[in-house]
Coordinates of C-alpha atoms in Angstrom, one line a residue:
M1 CA 28.5 -76.4 13.2
E2 CA 31.7 -78.0 12.2
F3 CA 34.9 -76.2 11.3
R4 CA 37.4 -77.8 8.8
F5 CA 40.7 -76.3 7.8
T6 CA 42.0 -76.7 4.3
P7 CA 44.8 -79.1 3.5
E8 CA 47.1 -76.1 3.0
E9 CA 46.2 -74.7 6.4
E10 CA 46.8 -78.1 8.0
R11 CA 50.2 -78.3 6.3
F12 CA 51.1 -74.9 7.7
R13 CA 50.1 -76.1 11.2
S14 CA 52.4 -79.1 10.8
D15 CA 55.3 -76.8 9.7
I16 CA 54.9 -74.6 12.8
R17 CA 55.0 -77.6 15.1
E18 CA 58.1 -79.0 13.4
F19 CA 59.8 -75.6 13.6
L20 CA 59.0 -75.3 17.3
R21 CA 60.3 -78.8 18.1
E22 CA 63.6 -77.8 16.5
E23 CA 63.9 -74.2 17.8
L24 CA 62.6 -74.3 21.4
P25 CA 64.8 -75.7 24.1
A26 CA 63.7 -79.0 25.6
D27 CA 63.0 -77.4 28.9
W28 CA 61.2 -74.4 27.5
A29 CA 58.3 -73.4 29.8
G30 CA 57.5 -70.0 28.2
A31 CA 59.0 -67.9 31.0
G32 CA 60.9 -64.7 30.4
V33 CA 59.2 -63.3 27.4
L34 CA 58.2 -60.0 29.1
G35 CA 60.1 -60.1 32.3
E36 CA 63.7 -59.5 33.2
A37 CA 65.1 -62.9 32.4
G38 CA 68.8 -62.3 32.2
E39 CA 71.0 -61.4 29.2
E40 CA 71.3 -65.0 28.0
R41 CA 67.6 -65.5 27.8
W42 CA 67.0 -62.1 26.1
E43 CA 69.6 -63.0 23.5
F44 CA 67.8 -66.3 22.8
L45 CA 64.5 -64.4 22.5
R46 CA 66.1 -62.0 19.9
S47 CA 67.5 -65.0 18.0
F48 CA 64.2 -66.7 18.0
Q49 CA 62.6 -63.6 16.6
S50 CA 65.1 -63.6 13.8
S51 CA 64.2 -67.2 12.9
L52 CA 60.5 -66.2 12.7
A53 CA 61.4 -63.2 10.6
Q54 CA 63.4 -65.3 8.1
R55 CA 60.2 -67.2 7.5
K56 CA 58.2 -64.0 7.4
W57 CA 56.0 -65.4 10.2
L58 CA 56.4 -62.2 12.3
T59 CA 54.6 -60.4 9.5
L60 CA 52.4 -63.2 8.3
G61 CA 49.4 -61.1 7.4
W62 CA 51.3 -58.0 6.1
P63 CA 51.1 -57.2 2.4
E64 CA 53.9 -58.7 0.4
E65 CA 55.2 -55.3 -0.7
H66 CA 55.9 -54.5 3.0
G67 CA 57.7 -57.7 3.8
G68 CA 54.8 -60.0 4.7
L69 CA 53.2 -63.1 3.3
A70 CA 49.7 -61.7 2.8
A71 CA 48.3 -64.7 4.6
G72 CA 44.6 -65.0 5.2
H73 CA 43.1 -64.5 8.6
M74 CA 42.6 -68.2 9.2
M75 CA 46.3 -68.8 8.5
Q76 CA 47.1 -66.2 11.1
V77 CA 44.7 -67.8 13.6
I78 CA 46.5 -71.2 13.1
Y79 CA 49.8 -69.5 13.6
N80 CA 48.7 -67.8 16.8
E81 CA 47.0 -71.0 18.1
E82 CA 50.2 -73.1 17.7
M83 CA 52.6 -70.5 19.0
S84 CA 50.4 -69.8 22.0
Y85 CA 49.8 -73.5 22.8
F86 CA 53.5 -74.2 22.9
R87 CA 54.2 -71.0 24.9
A88 CA 56.5 -69.8 22.2
P89 CA 57.5 -66.1 22.2
I90 CA 55.3 -64.9 19.3
Q91 CA 57.0 -61.5 19.2
L92 CA 58.9 -59.1 21.4
G93 CA 57.1 -55.8 21.9
V94 CA 54.2 -54.6 19.9
G95 CA 55.8 -54.0 16.5
P96 CA 54.5 -56.8 14.3
D97 CA 50.9 -57.0 15.4
R98 CA 50.1 -53.4 16.3
V99 CA 52.7 -50.8 15.1
G100 CA 53.3 -52.3 11.6
P101 CA 49.6 -52.6 10.6
T102 CA 49.0 -49.1 12.0
I103 CA 51.8 -47.6 10.0
I104 CA 50.6 -49.5 6.9
L105 CA 47.2 -47.9 7.3
Y106 CA 48.1 -44.4 8.4
G107 CA 51.8 -43.9 8.1
S108 CA 53.6 -41.7 5.5
E109 CA 55.6 -43.3 2.7
E110 CA 58.8 -42.3 4.6
Q111 CA 57.6 -43.8 7.8
K112 CA 56.8 -47.1 6.0
R113 CA 60.3 -47.1 4.4
Q114 CA 62.0 -46.4 7.7
H115 CA 60.1 -48.6 10.1
L116 CA 58.4 -51.6 8.3
P117 CA 61.7 -53.4 7.2
A118 CA 63.1 -53.1 10.8
I119 CA 60.0 -54.5 12.3
A120 CA 59.7 -57.3 9.7
S121 CA 63.3 -58.3 10.3
G122 CA 62.8 -58.6 14.0
N123 CA 65.5 -56.0 14.6
A124 CA 63.4 -53.3 16.2
V125 CA 61.6 -53.7 19.5
W126 CA 58.6 -51.4 20.1
C127 CA 56.6 -50.4 23.2
Q128 CA 53.3 -48.7 23.6
G129 CA 53.0 -45.3 25.4
F130 CA 49.3 -45.0 25.9
S131 CA 48.2 -45.4 29.5
E132 CA 49.0 -42.8 32.2
P133 CA 48.5 -42.8 36.0
A134 CA 45.2 -40.9 35.6
A135 CA 44.2 -42.1 32.2
G136 CA 43.9 -45.9 31.8
S137 CA 40.4 -47.0 31.0
D138 CA 39.5 -43.4 30.2
L139 CA 42.4 -43.1 27.9
A140 CA 41.2 -39.9 26.2
S141 CA 41.8 -38.1 29.4
L142 CA 45.6 -38.4 28.9
Q143 CA 47.6 -35.3 29.9
T144 CA 51.0 -35.9 28.3
S145 CA 51.5 -32.8 26.2
A146 CA 53.2 -32.2 22.8
V147 CA 53.7 -28.6 21.9
A148 CA 54.7 -27.6 18.3
D149 CA 58.1 -25.9 18.1
G150 CA 59.2 -25.4 14.5
D151 CA 60.1 -28.8 13.0
F152 CA 59.6 -30.5 16.3
F153 CA 57.1 -31.3 19.0
V154 CA 58.2 -30.9 22.6
V155 CA 56.8 -33.6 24.8
N156 CA 56.3 -33.5 28.6
G157 CA 54.5 -36.0 30.8
Q158 CA 54.4 -39.6 32.0
K159 CA 53.3 -43.0 30.8
I160 CA 52.8 -46.1 32.9
W161 CA 52.5 -49.9 32.4
T162 CA 54.7 -49.7 29.4
S163 CA 55.7 -53.3 28.6
L164 CA 59.3 -53.8 27.4
A165 CA 60.1 -50.1 27.6
H166 CA 63.5 -51.0 29.1
H167 CA 64.4 -53.0 26.0
A168 CA 62.5 -51.0 23.4
D169 CA 64.1 -49.1 20.5
W170 CA 60.9 -47.2 19.6
C171 CA 57.6 -46.2 21.1
I172 CA 54.1 -45.4 19.8
L173 CA 53.1 -42.4 21.8
L174 CA 49.8 -40.6 22.4
A175 CA 50.1 -37.0 23.5
R176 CA 47.7 -34.0 23.7
T177 CA 48.4 -31.4 21.0
D178 CA 45.3 -29.2 21.5
P179 CA 44.4 -28.7 25.2
E180 CA 41.4 -26.6 24.2
A181 CA 39.7 -29.3 22.0
P182 CA 37.3 -31.9 23.3
K183 CA 39.3 -34.7 24.8
H184 CA 39.0 -37.1 21.9
K185 CA 39.8 -34.5 19.3
G186 CA 43.0 -32.9 20.7
I187 CA 45.3 -36.0 20.7
S188 CA 48.0 -36.9 18.2
Y189 CA 49.9 -40.1 17.5
F190 CA 53.7 -40.1 17.4
L191 CA 56.6 -42.5 16.7
L192 CA 59.3 -41.9 19.3
D193 CA 62.9 -43.0 19.3
M194 CA 63.5 -44.2 22.9
K195 CA 67.1 -42.9 22.8
T196 CA 65.9 -39.4 22.5
P197 CA 67.3 -37.1 25.2
G198 CA 64.8 -36.5 28.0
V199 CA 63.2 -40.0 28.0
E200 CA 63.6 -41.8 31.3
V201 CA 62.5 -45.4 31.9
R202 CA 61.9 -46.6 35.5
P203 CA 61.0 -50.3 36.2
L204 CA 57.8 -51.5 37.8
T205 CA 58.0 -55.0 39.4
D206 CA 54.9 -57.1 39.0
M207 CA 53.4 -59.7 41.4
M208 CA 55.7 -62.4 39.9
G209 CA 58.8 -60.4 40.8
R210 CA 59.5 -59.6 37.1
N211 CA 60.3 -56.3 35.4
T212 CA 57.4 -56.6 33.0
F213 CA 56.2 -53.0 33.1
N214 CA 57.8 -49.6 33.3
E215 CA 57.0 -46.0 33.9
V216 CA 58.3 -43.7 31.2
F217 CA 58.9 -39.9 31.9
F218 CA 59.3 -37.2 29.2
D219 CA 61.2 -34.1 30.1
N220 CA 61.2 -31.6 27.1
V221 CA 61.6 -34.5 24.6
R222 CA 61.9 -33.2 21.1
I223 CA 60.1 -35.4 18.5
P224 CA 60.6 -34.5 14.8
R225 CA 57.4 -33.4 13.1
D226 CA 57.8 -36.1 10.5
C227 CA 57.2 -38.7 13.4
L228 CA 53.5 -37.6 13.5
V229 CA 51.3 -40.5 12.3
G230 CA 48.1 -39.4 10.5
E231 CA 46.6 -36.0 11.0
L232 CA 47.4 -33.6 13.8
N233 CA 44.8 -33.8 16.6
R234 CA 43.2 -36.9 15.1
G235 CA 45.5 -39.5 16.8
W236 CA 42.6 -40.9 18.8
Y237 CA 41.2 -42.6 15.7
V238 CA 44.6 -44.0 14.8
A239 CA 45.0 -45.4 18.3
A240 CA 41.5 -47.0 18.1
A241 CA 42.8 -49.0 15.1
T242 CA 45.9 -50.0 17.1
L243 CA 43.8 -51.2 20.0
D244 CA 41.4 -53.2 17.8
F245 CA 44.5 -55.1 16.3
E246 CA 45.4 -55.9 20.0
R247 CA 42.0 -57.2 21.0
S248 CA 41.2 -59.5 18.1
G249 CA 43.6 -62.4 18.7
I250 CA 43.0 -66.0 19.7
N251 CA 46.0 -66.3 22.0
R252 CA 44.1 -65.3 25.1
V253 CA 42.1 -68.5 24.8
V254 CA 44.7 -70.9 23.6
M255 CA 47.3 -69.9 26.1
G256 CA 45.1 -71.4 28.8
I257 CA 44.2 -74.6 26.9
R258 CA 47.7 -76.0 27.5
M259 CA 47.5 -75.2 31.2
Y260 CA 44.0 -76.8 31.3
E261 CA 45.3 -80.0 29.7
E262 CA 48.2 -80.2 32.2
L263 CA 45.7 -79.7 35.0
V264 CA 43.5 -82.5 33.8
A265 CA 46.5 -84.8 33.6
Y266 CA 47.6 -83.9 37.1
A267 CA 44.1 -84.6 38.4
A268 CA 44.1 -88.0 36.7
E269 CA 47.5 -88.9 38.3
S270 CA 47.7 -87.3 41.7
K271 CA 46.1 -88.9 44.7
L272 CA 44.7 -87.5 48.0
D273 CA 44.0 -90.1 50.8
G274 CA 44.3 -92.8 48.2
D275 CA 41.8 -91.3 45.7
R276 CA 42.6 -89.5 42.5
L277 CA 41.6 -85.9 42.3
L278 CA 39.6 -86.8 39.2
D279 CA 37.5 -89.2 41.2
D280 CA 36.0 -86.3 43.0
S281 CA 32.8 -85.3 41.2
R282 CA 33.3 -81.7 42.0
V283 CA 36.6 -81.7 40.2
R284 CA 35.2 -83.5 37.2
Q285 CA 32.3 -81.0 37.0
R286 CA 34.7 -78.0 37.1
L287 CA 37.0 -79.4 34.5
A288 CA 34.0 -80.2 32.3
E289 CA 32.7 -76.7 32.6
L290 CA 36.1 -75.3 31.7
A291 CA 36.3 -77.6 28.6
I292 CA 33.0 -76.1 27.3
E293 CA 34.1 -72.6 28.1
F294 CA 37.4 -73.0 26.1
Q295 CA 35.5 -74.2 23.1
A296 CA 33.1 -71.2 23.4
G297 CA 36.1 -68.9 23.6
R298 CA 37.7 -70.4 20.6
M299 CA 34.5 -69.9 18.6
L300 CA 34.4 -66.2 19.6
A301 CA 38.0 -65.8 18.3
Y302 CA 37.1 -67.7 15.1
R303 CA 34.2 -65.3 14.6
V304 CA 36.5 -62.4 14.7
A305 CA 38.8 -64.0 12.2
S306 CA 35.9 -64.9 9.8
M307 CA 34.6 -61.3 9.9
Q308 CA 38.1 -60.0 9.1
A309 CA 38.3 -62.5 6.3
R310 CA 35.1 -61.0 4.8
G311 CA 36.5 -57.4 5.1
Q312 CA 34.4 -56.5 8.1
I313 CA 35.7 -54.7 11.2
P314 CA 35.1 -56.7 14.3
N315 CA 34.7 -54.0 16.9
A316 CA 32.2 -55.2 19.5
E317 CA 33.0 -58.8 18.4
A318 CA 36.7 -58.2 19.2
S319 CA 35.8 -56.9 22.6
M320 CA 33.7 -60.0 23.3
S321 CA 36.6 -62.2 22.4
K322 CA 39.0 -60.2 24.5
M323 CA 36.8 -60.0 27.6
Y324 CA 35.7 -63.6 27.5
G325 CA 39.2 -64.9 26.9
S326 CA 40.8 -62.9 29.7
E327 CA 38.1 -63.7 32.2
L328 CA 38.3 -67.4 31.2
Q329 CA 42.1 -67.4 32.1
Q330 CA 41.2 -66.1 35.6
R331 CA 38.5 -68.8 36.0
L332 CA 41.1 -71.4 35.0
A333 CA 43.7 -70.1 37.4
G334 CA 41.2 -70.0 40.2
A335 CA 40.1 -73.6 39.5
G336 CA 43.7 -74.7 39.4
M337 CA 44.5 -73.1 42.8
E338 CA 41.4 -74.8 44.3
M339 CA 42.4 -78.2 43.0
L340 CA 46.0 -78.0 44.1
G341 CA 45.2 -76.5 47.5
L342 CA 48.1 -75.1 49.5
G343 CA 50.5 -76.8 47.0
G344 CA 49.3 -74.4 44.4
Q345 CA 51.0 -71.5 46.2
I346 CA 54.5 -73.0 45.9
E347 CA 56.7 -71.1 43.5
P348 CA 58.7 -72.5 40.6
G349 CA 62.0 -73.9 41.7
S350 CA 60.8 -75.9 44.6
R351 CA 60.7 -79.7 44.3
W352 CA 57.4 -79.7 46.1
A353 CA 55.7 -77.4 43.6
P354 CA 52.9 -79.3 41.7
L355 CA 53.2 -78.7 37.9
K356 CA 56.6 -77.1 38.6
G357 CA 54.8 -74.1 40.1
R358 CA 53.2 -73.0 36.8
I359 CA 49.7 -72.7 38.4
E360 CA 51.1 -70.3 41.0
Q361 CA 52.7 -68.2 38.3
F362 CA 49.6 -68.4 36.1
Y363 CA 47.3 -67.3 38.9
L364 CA 49.4 -64.2 39.5
F365 CA 49.8 -63.5 35.7
A366 CA 46.0 -63.9 35.1
A367 CA 45.1 -61.2 37.6
G368 CA 46.1 -58.4 35.2
L369 CA 44.5 -59.8 32.1
T370 CA 41.1 -58.1 32.7
I371 CA 42.9 -54.8 32.9
A372 CA 45.5 -55.0 30.1
A373 CA 44.4 -54.0 26.6
G374 CA 41.1 -52.6 28.0
T375 CA 39.3 -53.5 31.2
S376 CA 36.3 -55.8 31.2
E377 CA 34.1 -52.9 32.2
I378 CA 35.3 -51.0 29.1
M379 CA 34.8 -54.1 26.9
R380 CA 31.2 -54.5 28.3
G381 CA 30.5 -50.9 27.4
I382 CA 31.7 -51.4 23.9
I383 CA 29.6 -54.5 23.5
A384 CA 26.5 -52.8 24.9
G385 CA 26.9 -49.6 22.9
R386 CA 28.4 -50.6 19.6
G387 CA 27.3 -54.2 19.5
L388 CA 23.7 -54.1 21.0
G389 CA 22.9 -50.5 20.4
L390 CA 22.0 -49.8 24.0
P391 CA 21.9 -46.2 25.3
R392 CA 24.5 -44.8 27.6
G393 CA 23.5 -45.1 31.3

C-alpha cells in the first residue's frame, strides 16, 4: 500500500516547516513545554501559542464558526507530524485538542461563547482534573464530590497528575454528583475556574526534576451550576469523548522518529575501540527493527485519521495507536541507553553527554507514557472487548 498526500497537503507541510524555521530559536531542543522552565521560557511558549493562534493552527480542525479552519483529518495529521518532529510546543494545556472539541459537542451555547474564543486565541490555558490517588486506570471509582447547593455545586476532594495546573486558568473536572448511583452513572463534568476560592495546587516533581505534574485539592469549592457540561450524572460519557480525542494522535510515534534519526547518525559517527557502533551487527539489527516499528506505528495512526475522515469513531483503533506508540517510545529509549552505555546516563549540560543528554532525558520521560492517557493494560482491555469482541475475564 502506498500513501500519497495531495499537492495542497504537501504545500501545507512546507508552510509549517518554513514557519518553524522562522519562529523556533536556533538552539531549540523541545525542553520546557510542560516543566518549570523559568519565566522567560514560559513567556516564549505563550508567544509561540499566539503565533499558532493567528494562523488558526491551534484550532485547525474546529468548525469555522467556532474559530477553526475546518481542516480535514489528514491535514491535522500532517500538522501534528511536523510539529512533533521538530519538537515544537503544539499547545499549552489541553484546551485546543480536548476541551474545545468537547465543548463543541456537549457544551451549552453560553459555554461555547465564553470559552471557545479564549482557547482559539491561545489566551486560556486548561488542565485536566480526572485522575485521583485511588482512581487512575479505574477512573469511574473517583471520589471527588460535587453537592448541589442552589445555583452552585460544592466540590470537595483531590486530583493528581494534573499537568500544568500551576499555570492553568481553567480545569475540566470530573466529580461524583450521585454517590448512590452505579459508579459510571453518578459522575458529572464541570468547567472550573482555577482562581475559585478553595482550589489549592501543590507541585509534584517528576524523574527529570521538572514540575510537570501537580496535586489539586478542593475545599468547599463553589462551581456555578452553568459550568456543568452535558447532563447531570452523565459526565462519564462526556469524559469518554475527551479521552478519545487524547488517544487518537500521531504525535506519540513521530516524536520518537527524530530521536531515532539522531541515534542512527550517532551510531554512524561514533567509534568504540576504532570501530563504529554501526559496524556492530547487533546495533544494525536493533535499528532496523525500530525503523520497521516506526512505520507500523505511523500506519496505525493514519488508520485512525482515515476512519475519522469517513465519519467513523476509532475507539479500539485509537487505543491500538496509543498503546503501540507509547510502548514504542520506551523500546526506542531502552535501545538508545544500551547503545550509549554509561554515557547514556549523563544529564544535559555536561560536555561529555552523548547527543547533549537527550537520550537520558528521553528514557526518563518515556517511562510514564504507558501510564498517561490510559495504561497499556486498559488499552489492551479496550482492544480486546470493543475491538475483538472478547468476553471479560
